[in-house]
Coordinates of C-alpha atoms in Angstrom, one line a residue:
Chain A
M1 CA 129.7 55.1 110.3
A2 CA 127.5 55.7 107.3
D3 CA 128.9 54.5 104.0
L4 CA 126.7 56.3 101.4
R5 CA 128.2 57.5 98.2
V6 CA 126.9 61.0 97.5
V7 CA 127.4 63.5 94.8
V8 CA 126.6 67.1 95.8
V9 CA 125.8 69.4 92.8
G10 CA 126.4 73.0 93.7
A11 CA 129.1 73.9 96.2
G12 CA 127.5 77.0 97.8
G13 CA 126.3 77.4 101.3
V14 CA 123.8 74.6 101.3
G15 CA 125.9 72.1 99.2
L16 CA 129.1 72.5 101.2
S17 CA 127.3 72.3 104.5
L18 CA 125.3 69.2 103.7
G19 CA 128.4 67.7 102.1
G20 CA 130.4 68.5 105.3
F21 CA 127.9 66.8 107.6
L22 CA 127.9 63.8 105.4
L23 CA 131.8 63.7 105.3
K24 CA 131.8 63.9 109.0
A25 CA 129.4 60.9 109.2
G26 CA 131.9 59.0 107.0
C27 CA 130.2 59.1 103.7
D28 CA 132.0 59.2 100.4
V29 CA 131.2 62.7 99.1
S30 CA 132.1 64.3 95.8
F31 CA 131.3 67.8 94.8
I32 CA 130.4 69.4 91.4
A33 CA 131.3 73.0 91.6
T34 CA 131.8 76.0 89.3
R35 CA 135.4 76.5 88.1
R36 CA 136.3 79.3 90.5
T37 CA 134.9 77.4 93.6
A38 CA 136.4 74.1 92.4
E39 CA 139.9 75.6 92.3
I40 CA 139.8 77.0 95.8
L41 CA 138.2 73.9 97.2
K42 CA 140.9 71.7 95.7
K43 CA 143.6 74.0 97.0
N44 CA 142.3 74.9 100.5
G45 CA 139.4 72.7 101.3
F46 CA 136.5 74.3 103.2
K47 CA 135.4 75.4 106.7
I48 CA 132.0 75.4 108.4
D49 CA 131.4 77.3 111.7
G50 CA 128.4 78.7 113.5
I51 CA 125.6 77.1 115.6
F52 CA 126.6 73.5 114.8
G53 CA 130.3 74.0 115.7
K54 CA 133.5 74.2 113.7
M55 CA 134.5 71.7 111.0
E56 CA 137.3 71.8 108.5
F57 CA 137.7 69.6 105.4
R58 CA 140.8 69.1 103.3
D59 CA 141.4 66.9 100.2
V60 CA 137.9 67.6 99.0
D61 CA 136.9 65.4 96.1
I62 CA 135.9 67.7 93.2
I63 CA 134.5 65.9 90.1
D64 CA 133.0 66.5 86.8
Y65 CA 129.7 65.0 85.6
K66 CA 131.5 62.4 83.5
E67 CA 133.3 61.1 86.6
I68 CA 130.0 60.4 88.4
S69 CA 129.9 56.6 89.0
R70 CA 126.7 55.0 90.5
P71 CA 126.3 57.1 93.6
D72 CA 123.6 56.3 96.2
Y73 CA 122.4 59.9 96.2
V74 CA 122.7 63.0 94.0
L75 CA 121.9 66.2 96.0
I76 CA 120.9 69.2 93.9
C77 CA 122.1 72.2 95.9
A78 CA 122.7 74.7 93.1
K79 CA 120.5 77.7 92.4
T80 CA 117.3 76.8 90.6
T81 CA 118.4 78.9 87.7
A82 CA 121.0 76.2 86.9
N83 CA 118.4 73.3 86.9
E84 CA 118.0 73.0 83.1
Q85 CA 121.7 72.6 82.5
I86 CA 122.2 70.3 85.5
A87 CA 119.3 68.0 84.2
D88 CA 121.0 68.0 80.7
N89 CA 124.3 67.0 82.2
L90 CA 122.7 64.2 84.4
C91 CA 120.6 62.9 81.4
R92 CA 123.8 62.3 79.5
I93 CA 125.1 59.8 82.1
K94 CA 121.6 58.4 82.9
N95 CA 122.8 54.8 82.6
R96 CA 125.1 55.3 85.6
L97 CA 122.3 56.8 87.7
S98 CA 119.8 54.0 87.4
N99 CA 120.2 53.1 91.1
S100 CA 120.7 56.6 92.4
K101 CA 118.2 58.7 94.3
L102 CA 118.0 62.4 93.6
V103 CA 117.3 64.9 96.4
V104 CA 116.4 68.5 95.3
V105 CA 117.4 70.9 98.1
Q106 CA 116.1 74.1 96.6
N107 CA 113.7 77.0 97.0
G108 CA 110.4 77.1 95.3
W109 CA 108.1 74.7 93.6
G110 CA 108.3 72.7 90.5
N111 CA 112.1 72.0 90.7
A112 CA 111.9 68.2 91.2
E113 CA 109.8 68.0 88.0
K114 CA 112.8 69.3 86.0
F115 CA 114.7 66.0 86.6
L116 CA 112.0 63.5 85.6
D117 CA 113.6 63.0 82.1
C118 CA 116.5 61.1 83.7
F119 CA 115.1 59.9 87.0
E120 CA 111.9 58.0 87.7
E121 CA 109.4 59.6 90.1
E122 CA 110.3 57.0 92.7
K123 CA 113.9 58.2 92.7
V124 CA 113.2 61.9 93.0
F125 CA 113.0 63.4 96.5
A126 CA 112.7 66.9 97.6
A127 CA 113.9 68.6 100.8
R128 CA 112.9 71.7 102.6
I129 CA 115.5 73.5 104.5
I130 CA 115.2 76.6 106.7
T131 CA 118.6 77.0 108.0
G132 CA 120.8 80.1 107.4
F133 CA 124.0 79.3 105.5
Y134 CA 126.0 82.5 105.2
R135 CA 128.8 82.2 102.7
K136 CA 131.6 84.3 104.2
A137 CA 134.0 83.2 101.4
L138 CA 133.8 80.8 98.5
N139 CA 135.0 78.0 100.9
E140 CA 133.8 79.3 104.3
I141 CA 130.3 78.9 105.5
E142 CA 128.8 80.2 108.8
I143 CA 125.5 78.5 109.9
T144 CA 123.7 81.5 111.4
V145 CA 120.2 80.2 112.2
H146 CA 118.3 76.9 112.2
V147 CA 114.6 77.2 112.5
D148 CA 113.5 73.5 112.0
D149 CA 114.8 70.1 111.0
M150 CA 115.6 69.7 107.3
V151 CA 112.6 67.6 105.9
V152 CA 113.0 65.1 103.1
G153 CA 110.3 63.2 101.2
N154 CA 109.0 62.1 97.8
I155 CA 106.4 64.5 96.5
F156 CA 105.3 62.2 93.6
K157 CA 104.8 59.1 95.7
K158 CA 104.5 60.4 99.3
E159 CA 104.2 56.9 100.8
I160 CA 107.8 56.0 99.8
S161 CA 109.3 59.0 101.4
F162 CA 110.9 56.7 104.1
Q163 CA 113.3 55.4 101.3
A164 CA 115.4 58.5 101.9
K165 CA 115.9 57.4 105.6
D166 CA 119.5 56.3 105.1
L167 CA 120.5 59.8 103.9
C168 CA 118.7 61.4 106.8
E169 CA 120.4 59.1 109.3
A170 CA 123.8 60.0 107.8
L171 CA 123.2 63.7 108.0
K172 CA 122.0 63.3 111.6
E173 CA 125.1 61.3 112.4
G174 CA 127.1 64.1 111.0
G175 CA 125.4 66.5 113.4
F176 CA 122.6 68.1 111.2
P177 CA 119.0 67.7 112.3
V178 CA 116.9 66.1 109.5
R179 CA 113.8 64.0 109.3
V180 CA 111.8 62.1 106.7
S181 CA 108.3 63.5 106.2
L182 CA 105.3 62.3 104.2
D183 CA 104.3 66.0 103.9
V184 CA 107.3 67.5 102.3
D185 CA 105.0 69.1 99.7
K186 CA 103.2 71.0 102.5
Y187 CA 106.5 72.2 103.9
L188 CA 107.6 73.4 100.5
W189 CA 104.4 75.3 100.0
A190 CA 104.7 76.9 103.5
K191 CA 108.2 78.1 102.5
M192 CA 106.8 79.3 99.1
L193 CA 104.3 81.5 100.8
Y194 CA 107.0 83.1 103.0
N195 CA 109.4 83.5 100.1
C196 CA 107.0 84.7 97.5
A197 CA 105.6 87.4 99.9
L198 CA 108.9 88.7 101.2
N199 CA 111.8 87.9 98.9
P200 CA 111.0 89.9 95.7
L201 CA 109.4 92.8 97.5
G202 CA 112.3 93.1 99.9
A203 CA 114.6 93.1 96.8
V204 CA 112.7 95.8 94.9
L205 CA 112.4 98.1 98.0
N206 CA 115.9 97.2 99.4
V207 CA 114.7 96.9 103.0
E208 CA 114.6 94.3 105.8
Y209 CA 111.6 92.0 106.1
G210 CA 110.5 93.7 109.3
R211 CA 110.0 97.0 107.5
L212 CA 107.7 95.4 104.9
A213 CA 105.3 94.4 107.6
E214 CA 105.3 97.7 109.4
K215 CA 103.9 99.8 106.6
P216 CA 100.2 99.4 105.6
S217 CA 101.1 99.8 101.9
T218 CA 103.5 96.9 101.7
R219 CA 101.3 94.8 104.0
K220 CA 98.5 95.2 101.5
I221 CA 100.9 94.0 98.7
M222 CA 101.9 90.9 100.7
D223 CA 98.3 90.1 101.7
R224 CA 97.3 90.0 98.1
I225 CA 100.3 87.9 97.0
I226 CA 99.4 85.4 99.8
D227 CA 95.7 85.5 98.8
E228 CA 96.5 84.7 95.2
I229 CA 98.8 81.8 96.2
F230 CA 96.0 80.3 98.3
D231 CA 93.6 80.7 95.3
V232 CA 96.1 78.9 93.1
M233 CA 96.7 76.1 95.6
D234 CA 93.0 75.6 95.9
A235 CA 92.6 75.4 92.2
A236 CA 95.6 73.1 91.7
K237 CA 94.8 71.0 94.8
F238 CA 98.1 71.7 96.6
E239 CA 98.2 71.7 100.3
T240 CA 100.1 73.3 103.2
F241 CA 99.6 73.4 107.0
F242 CA 97.2 76.4 106.8
D243 CA 93.7 75.9 105.6
T244 CA 93.1 79.6 104.7
A245 CA 95.1 82.6 103.6
E246 CA 93.9 84.3 106.8
S247 CA 95.3 81.6 109.1
Y248 CA 98.6 81.8 107.3
K249 CA 98.7 85.6 107.5
K250 CA 98.2 85.4 111.3
E251 CA 101.3 83.1 111.6
F252 CA 103.2 85.2 109.1
Y253 CA 102.7 88.5 110.8
S254 CA 102.8 87.4 114.4
K255 CA 105.6 84.8 114.3
L256 CA 107.5 84.4 111.0
I257 CA 108.3 88.0 110.3
P258 CA 109.2 89.0 113.9
A259 CA 111.6 86.0 113.9
T260 CA 113.3 87.3 110.7
A261 CA 112.7 91.0 110.9
G262 CA 116.3 91.9 110.3
H263 CA 116.7 89.6 107.3
K264 CA 117.3 91.0 103.8
S265 CA 116.2 89.4 100.6
S266 CA 118.5 86.8 98.9
M267 CA 117.2 88.1 95.5
L268 CA 118.6 91.5 96.3
Q269 CA 122.0 89.9 96.7
D270 CA 121.6 88.2 93.3
I271 CA 120.5 91.4 91.7
L272 CA 123.4 93.4 93.2
A273 CA 125.8 90.6 92.1
G274 CA 124.4 90.6 88.6
N275 CA 123.2 87.0 88.9
K276 CA 119.9 85.7 87.6
T277 CA 117.4 85.5 90.4
E278 CA 115.2 82.5 91.5
I279 CA 112.0 84.4 90.7
D280 CA 110.9 81.8 88.1
S281 CA 110.8 79.1 90.8
L282 CA 108.9 81.3 93.2
N283 CA 106.3 83.9 92.1
G284 CA 106.9 82.8 88.5
V285 CA 105.4 79.4 89.4
I286 CA 102.3 81.1 90.8
V287 CA 101.9 83.0 87.5
R288 CA 102.1 79.8 85.4
L289 CA 99.7 78.0 87.7
G290 CA 97.3 81.0 87.7
E291 CA 97.3 80.9 83.9
K292 CA 96.8 77.2 83.8
Y293 CA 93.9 77.2 86.3
N294 CA 92.5 80.6 85.2
V295 CA 93.1 82.2 88.6
D296 CA 93.7 85.9 89.0
V297 CA 97.4 86.3 90.0
S298 CA 97.9 89.9 89.1
Y299 CA 100.1 90.8 92.0
N300 CA 102.4 87.8 91.6
R301 CA 102.7 88.6 87.9
F302 CA 103.5 92.2 88.6
I303 CA 106.3 91.4 91.1
T304 CA 107.6 88.7 88.8
H305 CA 108.0 91.2 85.9
L306 CA 109.6 93.7 88.3
I307 CA 112.3 91.2 89.2
Q308 CA 112.7 89.9 85.7
F309 CA 113.6 93.5 84.7
F310 CA 117.0 92.8 86.4
D311 CA 117.5 89.3 84.9
Chain B
M1 CA 100.7 145.6 78.1
A2 CA 98.6 143.2 80.1
D3 CA 97.4 144.5 83.4
L4 CA 96.2 141.4 85.2
R5 CA 96.7 140.9 88.9
V6 CA 97.9 137.4 89.5
V7 CA 98.8 135.4 92.6
V8 CA 101.1 132.4 92.0
V9 CA 100.9 129.8 94.7
G10 CA 104.1 127.7 94.7
A11 CA 107.4 129.2 93.6
G12 CA 109.0 126.1 92.1
G13 CA 109.9 125.5 88.5
V14 CA 106.4 126.0 87.1
G15 CA 105.4 128.8 89.4
L16 CA 108.4 131.0 88.9
S17 CA 108.4 130.5 85.1
L18 CA 104.8 131.3 84.6
G19 CA 105.1 134.2 87.1
G20 CA 108.2 135.4 85.1
F21 CA 106.4 135.4 81.8
L22 CA 103.5 137.3 83.3
L23 CA 105.8 139.8 84.9
K24 CA 107.5 140.3 81.5
A25 CA 104.1 141.0 80.0
G26 CA 103.5 143.7 82.6
C27 CA 101.2 141.9 85.0
D28 CA 101.1 142.6 88.7
V29 CA 102.4 139.2 90.1
S30 CA 102.7 138.1 93.7
F31 CA 104.1 134.8 94.8
I32 CA 103.3 132.6 97.8
A33 CA 106.3 130.5 98.6
T34 CA 107.7 128.3 101.3
R35 CA 109.9 130.1 103.8
R36 CA 113.2 129.1 102.5
T37 CA 112.3 130.0 98.9
A38 CA 110.6 133.2 100.0
E39 CA 113.8 134.4 101.7
I40 CA 116.0 133.9 98.8
L41 CA 113.5 135.4 96.3
K42 CA 113.2 138.5 98.4
K43 CA 116.9 138.9 98.7
N44 CA 118.1 137.9 95.2
G45 CA 115.1 137.7 92.9
F46 CA 115.1 134.9 90.4
K47 CA 116.4 134.0 86.9
I48 CA 115.0 132.0 84.0
D49 CA 117.1 130.7 81.1
G50 CA 116.9 128.0 78.5
I51 CA 115.0 127.7 75.3
F52 CA 112.8 130.8 75.8
G53 CA 115.9 133.1 76.5
K54 CA 117.3 134.7 79.6
M55 CA 115.2 136.8 82.0
E56 CA 116.0 138.1 85.4
F57 CA 113.6 139.5 88.1
R58 CA 114.4 141.7 91.1
D59 CA 112.1 143.1 93.8
V60 CA 109.8 140.1 93.6
D61 CA 106.6 140.5 95.5
I62 CA 106.3 137.7 98.1
I63 CA 103.0 137.7 100.0
D64 CA 101.1 135.7 102.6
Y65 CA 97.6 134.4 102.1
K66 CA 96.2 137.1 104.3
E67 CA 97.7 139.7 101.9
I68 CA 95.8 138.4 98.9
S69 CA 93.5 141.1 97.7
R70 CA 91.0 140.5 94.9
P71 CA 93.4 139.2 92.2
D72 CA 92.1 138.4 88.7
Y73 CA 93.8 135.0 88.8
V74 CA 95.2 132.6 91.4
L75 CA 97.6 130.1 89.8
I76 CA 98.1 126.8 91.7
C77 CA 101.7 125.7 90.8
A78 CA 102.6 123.8 94.0
K79 CA 102.9 120.1 94.3
T80 CA 99.5 118.3 94.5
T81 CA 100.5 117.0 97.9
A82 CA 99.9 120.6 99.2
N83 CA 96.4 121.1 97.8
E84 CA 94.5 120.4 100.9
Q85 CA 96.4 123.0 102.9
I86 CA 96.3 125.5 100.0
A87 CA 92.5 125.0 99.7
D88 CA 92.1 125.6 103.4
N89 CA 94.1 128.8 103.3
L90 CA 92.2 130.1 100.3
C91 CA 88.8 129.2 101.9
R92 CA 89.7 131.5 104.8
I93 CA 89.9 134.5 102.5
K94 CA 87.0 133.4 100.2
N95 CA 85.3 136.8 100.3
R96 CA 88.3 138.4 98.7
L97 CA 88.3 135.8 95.9
S98 CA 84.7 136.2 94.7
N99 CA 85.8 137.7 91.4
S100 CA 89.0 135.7 91.0
K101 CA 89.6 132.8 88.6
L102 CA 91.7 129.8 89.8
V103 CA 94.0 127.9 87.4
V104 CA 95.3 124.6 88.6
V105 CA 98.6 123.9 86.8
Q106 CA 99.4 120.5 88.2
N107 CA 100.0 116.8 87.3
G108 CA 97.3 114.3 87.6
W109 CA 93.5 114.2 87.7
G110 CA 91.0 115.4 90.4
N111 CA 93.1 118.4 91.5
A112 CA 90.6 121.1 90.4
E113 CA 87.9 119.4 92.5
K114 CA 89.9 120.1 95.7
F115 CA 89.2 123.8 95.3
L116 CA 85.4 123.7 94.8
D117 CA 84.7 124.6 98.4
C118 CA 85.9 128.1 97.9
F119 CA 85.5 128.6 94.1
E120 CA 82.5 128.0 91.9
E121 CA 83.0 125.6 89.0
E122 CA 82.8 128.5 86.6
K123 CA 85.9 130.0 88.2
V124 CA 88.0 126.9 88.4
F125 CA 90.3 126.3 85.3
A126 CA 92.9 123.6 84.7
A127 CA 96.0 123.7 82.6
R128 CA 98.1 121.0 81.1
I129 CA 101.8 121.9 80.7
I130 CA 104.4 119.7 79.1
T131 CA 107.4 121.9 79.3
G132 CA 110.6 120.9 81.2
F133 CA 111.4 123.4 84.0
Y134 CA 114.6 122.3 85.6
R135 CA 115.2 124.0 89.0
K136 CA 119.0 124.5 89.1
A137 CA 118.7 126.4 92.4
L138 CA 115.8 127.6 94.5
N139 CA 115.7 130.8 92.4
E140 CA 117.1 129.6 89.1
I141 CA 115.1 127.8 86.5
E142 CA 116.3 126.4 83.2
I143 CA 113.6 125.6 80.6
T144 CA 115.0 122.5 78.9
V145 CA 112.2 121.3 76.7
H146 CA 108.9 122.5 75.4
V147 CA 106.7 119.8 73.7
D148 CA 103.5 121.7 73.1
D149 CA 101.6 124.9 74.1
M150 CA 100.3 125.1 77.6
V151 CA 96.6 124.4 77.3
V152 CA 94.0 126.1 79.6
G153 CA 90.3 125.4 80.0
N154 CA 87.4 124.8 82.3
I155 CA 86.8 121.0 82.9
F156 CA 83.5 121.5 84.6
K157 CA 81.9 123.8 82.0
K158 CA 84.0 123.3 78.9
E159 CA 82.1 125.9 76.9
I160 CA 83.3 128.8 79.1
S161 CA 87.0 127.8 78.7
F162 CA 87.5 131.0 76.6
Q163 CA 87.0 133.0 79.8
A164 CA 90.7 132.3 80.6
K165 CA 91.7 134.0 77.3
D166 CA 93.1 137.1 79.0
L167 CA 95.5 135.0 81.0
C168 CA 96.6 133.1 77.9
E169 CA 97.2 136.4 76.0
A170 CA 99.3 137.7 78.9
L171 CA 101.5 134.6 79.0
K172 CA 101.9 134.7 75.2
E173 CA 102.8 138.4 75.4
G174 CA 105.5 137.4 78.0
G175 CA 106.8 134.9 75.5
F176 CA 105.3 131.6 76.6
P177 CA 103.1 129.6 74.0
V178 CA 99.7 129.0 75.5
R179 CA 96.3 128.4 74.1
V180 CA 92.7 128.1 75.4
S181 CA 91.2 124.7 74.7
L182 CA 87.7 123.2 75.0
D183 CA 89.4 119.8 75.6
V184 CA 91.7 120.4 78.5
D185 CA 90.3 117.3 80.1
K186 CA 91.4 115.2 77.2
Y187 CA 94.9 116.7 77.4
L188 CA 95.1 116.0 81.2
W189 CA 94.1 112.4 80.6
A190 CA 96.7 112.0 77.9
K191 CA 99.3 113.3 80.4
M192 CA 97.9 111.0 83.1
L193 CA 98.4 107.9 80.9
Y194 CA 102.0 108.9 80.2
N195 CA 102.8 109.7 83.8
C196 CA 101.0 106.8 85.4
A197 CA 102.8 104.3 83.1
L198 CA 106.3 105.8 83.5
N199 CA 106.7 107.9 86.6
P200 CA 106.2 105.4 89.5
L201 CA 107.8 102.5 87.7
G202 CA 110.8 104.6 86.8
A203 CA 111.1 105.6 90.4
V204 CA 110.9 102.1 91.8
L205 CA 113.5 100.7 89.3
N206 CA 115.6 103.9 89.3
V207 CA 116.1 103.9 85.5
E208 CA 115.5 106.2 82.5
Y209 CA 112.2 105.9 80.7
G210 CA 113.8 104.4 77.6
R211 CA 115.0 101.4 79.6
L212 CA 111.5 100.7 80.8
A213 CA 110.3 100.3 77.2
E214 CA 113.3 98.1 76.1
K215 CA 112.6 95.2 78.4
P216 CA 109.6 92.9 77.8
S217 CA 109.0 92.6 81.6
T218 CA 108.5 96.3 82.2
R219 CA 106.6 96.7 78.9
K220 CA 104.1 94.2 80.2
I221 CA 103.7 96.2 83.4
M222 CA 103.2 99.5 81.5
D223 CA 100.8 97.8 79.0
R224 CA 98.6 96.6 81.9
I225 CA 98.7 100.0 83.7
I226 CA 97.5 101.6 80.5
D227 CA 94.8 99.0 79.8
E228 CA 93.4 99.5 83.3
I229 CA 93.3 103.3 82.9
F230 CA 91.4 103.0 79.6
D231 CA 89.0 100.6 81.4
V232 CA 88.5 103.2 84.2
M233 CA 88.0 106.0 81.7
D234 CA 85.4 104.0 79.8
A235 CA 83.5 103.3 83.0
A236 CA 83.7 106.9 84.2
K237 CA 83.1 108.4 80.8
F238 CA 86.3 110.3 80.6
E239 CA 87.9 110.9 77.3
T240 CA 91.3 111.5 75.7
F241 CA 92.6 111.8 72.1
F242 CA 92.9 108.0 71.8
D243 CA 89.9 105.7 71.4
T244 CA 91.6 102.6 72.6
A245 CA 94.5 101.5 74.8
E246 CA 96.1 100.0 71.7
S247 CA 96.1 103.2 69.8
Y248 CA 97.6 105.0 72.8
K249 CA 100.3 102.4 73.2
K250 CA 101.3 102.8 69.6
E251 CA 101.9 106.5 70.1
F252 CA 103.4 105.8 73.6
Y253 CA 106.1 103.4 72.4
S254 CA 106.8 104.8 69.0
K255 CA 106.8 108.5 69.7
L256 CA 106.4 109.6 73.4
I257 CA 109.0 107.3 74.9
P258 CA 111.7 107.8 72.2
A259 CA 111.3 111.6 72.7
T260 CA 111.9 111.3 76.4
A261 CA 114.1 108.1 76.6
G262 CA 116.8 109.8 78.8
H263 CA 114.3 111.2 81.3
K264 CA 114.2 110.0 84.9
S265 CA 111.2 110.0 87.1
S266 CA 110.2 113.1 89.1
M267 CA 108.9 110.8 91.8
L268 CA 112.3 109.3 92.2
Q269 CA 113.6 112.9 92.9
D270 CA 110.9 113.3 95.5
I271 CA 111.7 109.9 97.2
L272 CA 115.4 110.6 97.3
A273 CA 114.7 114.1 98.8
G274 CA 112.4 112.6 101.4
N275 CA 109.4 114.5 100.0
K276 CA 105.9 113.1 99.7
T277 CA 105.2 112.0 96.1
E278 CA 102.3 112.9 93.8
I279 CA 101.2 109.3 93.5
D280 CA 97.8 110.0 95.0
S281 CA 97.0 112.4 92.1
L282 CA 98.2 109.9 89.5
N283 CA 97.8 106.1 89.9
G284 CA 96.0 106.7 93.2
V285 CA 93.2 108.4 91.3
I286 CA 92.9 105.3 89.0
V287 CA 92.7 103.1 92.1
R288 CA 89.8 105.2 93.6
L289 CA 88.0 105.3 90.3
G290 CA 88.4 101.6 89.9
E291 CA 86.9 101.0 93.3
K292 CA 84.0 103.4 92.5
Y293 CA 83.2 101.8 89.1
N294 CA 84.1 98.3 90.0
V295 CA 86.9 98.0 87.5
D296 CA 90.0 95.8 88.0
V297 CA 92.9 98.2 88.7
S298 CA 95.3 95.7 90.3
Y299 CA 98.5 96.9 88.6
N300 CA 97.7 100.6 89.4
R301 CA 97.0 99.6 93.0
F302 CA 100.2 97.6 93.3
I303 CA 102.4 100.4 92.0
T304 CA 100.5 102.9 94.2
H305 CA 101.3 100.8 97.3
L306 CA 104.9 100.5 96.3
I307 CA 105.3 104.2 96.1
Q308 CA 103.3 104.8 99.2
F309 CA 105.9 102.7 101.1
F310 CA 108.2 105.7 100.8
D311 CA 105.7 108.4 101.7

């Protein structure tokens, strides 16, 4: 049995699921949740079902930041819009985190950097996850789809990525496929491309991803968004698994979209629920990099402004 | 009494209203309408009310293209999306139009050009209208707002604009304020700027014009759309009443939007009704001019593609 002590920040679909797998592996897991979720978790625990089977958890340990005490890992599973506040809270208890590793399990690029005030680069890991966690209720998660292993690594010092091996082993022991990778940055950029092209456009037009690829008009928009991201990546020396925008588009239209043609945008859910969207961690990043490196990012800026209208 | 013979093509808000004022002035007016509108007009006539008073018309003359016989004027009051078909129909009876003048009463730029196969430039006039014609029913129009005189002129040979004077006099006699202008092109471009900035964006976001000016995000989008239009106008040597994008924006935000803050986009109505929008005569024109003159029109292209998604 694994005996890691883990704090999970954010008890949504990702946080509860990863926490659940770790609990199943025997880890000591505590959750930091918003008040409404915390209450229901304390009272009723939580359930996971779907493609990795059924699990139920009672007597869930819900804590506050001030109760954090020298964990092995802190997993950031909240929305990126909460990062500033989470980083503030963690900085206040910095002395109790000196031996902890942080793993940022979030969409977008530039999230890990937000925690460098209280964690050294050696301690900050990032994870890419392309598993569908559908939150049926505040404490009920259905895992609907799993495209690839979760991938964990250190984006600042790639060569020390293996130091997150114990966490990966524990998750695997709990039943969730995970691997360490020296290329987590490349995985994150591949996911950025997919998300930046589809998520905000699907939200603005309120249609499934498949429809966006069917129409020449929206294909042209996505093509240009992807072109601009490759231009920015070239300028900033970021890498992914595709050398050119054209080779990515081939994969995007022939495989990625067909596999998720019925999906609808998560930003649309945020907009409809009146929540702040994650646009600043997605296309907003491209806009800032474009400005920094003097690259034309007009389409990414336009779609960022469109989504910000709702924020 | 005026004794012009006028054919009105398109019996919507604009067509019925202009036709009504001409009928009131004693002109011989015939309408070309879609089948459903034609039937109801034949049976029940039509009504106009609102700021220019109440009028009712019975025994309305509904004709087909083949019944057109040497009118003094043909007024194009249909949606711009119908222009190709209308031009085809008019070309077939070209010999009976050799003494007729055409007046294009439509949104956008580049509409008059569509009729040059069957009319000489000297015969093709354009009109700018900023009056609100609300179509309560297929045969009932309420005139809700009137911002300025209708303005009529020839955009190909500006100096002969006065040749449309008899039509303007007849409309005035019927009670509608109209004037001939040597600068109808400048009026059309001023209306283009307003429409291109507000109409598609208001449709995509489904909000009133006032909201678009309140939020910094949508202001930035509109600013850039306006900047690009001024760049294109400079390159193509088109003119309006504002020398710079900045001077237009000042008027736009301080006067034009406040005066129409509660308005919603006409394109939104088209999209909701499943009709083709007029985007190709608005931002679509900017895109084509940008390509022709090698001017960056990214924002106009993006919004054009967004609207075309619904077409």
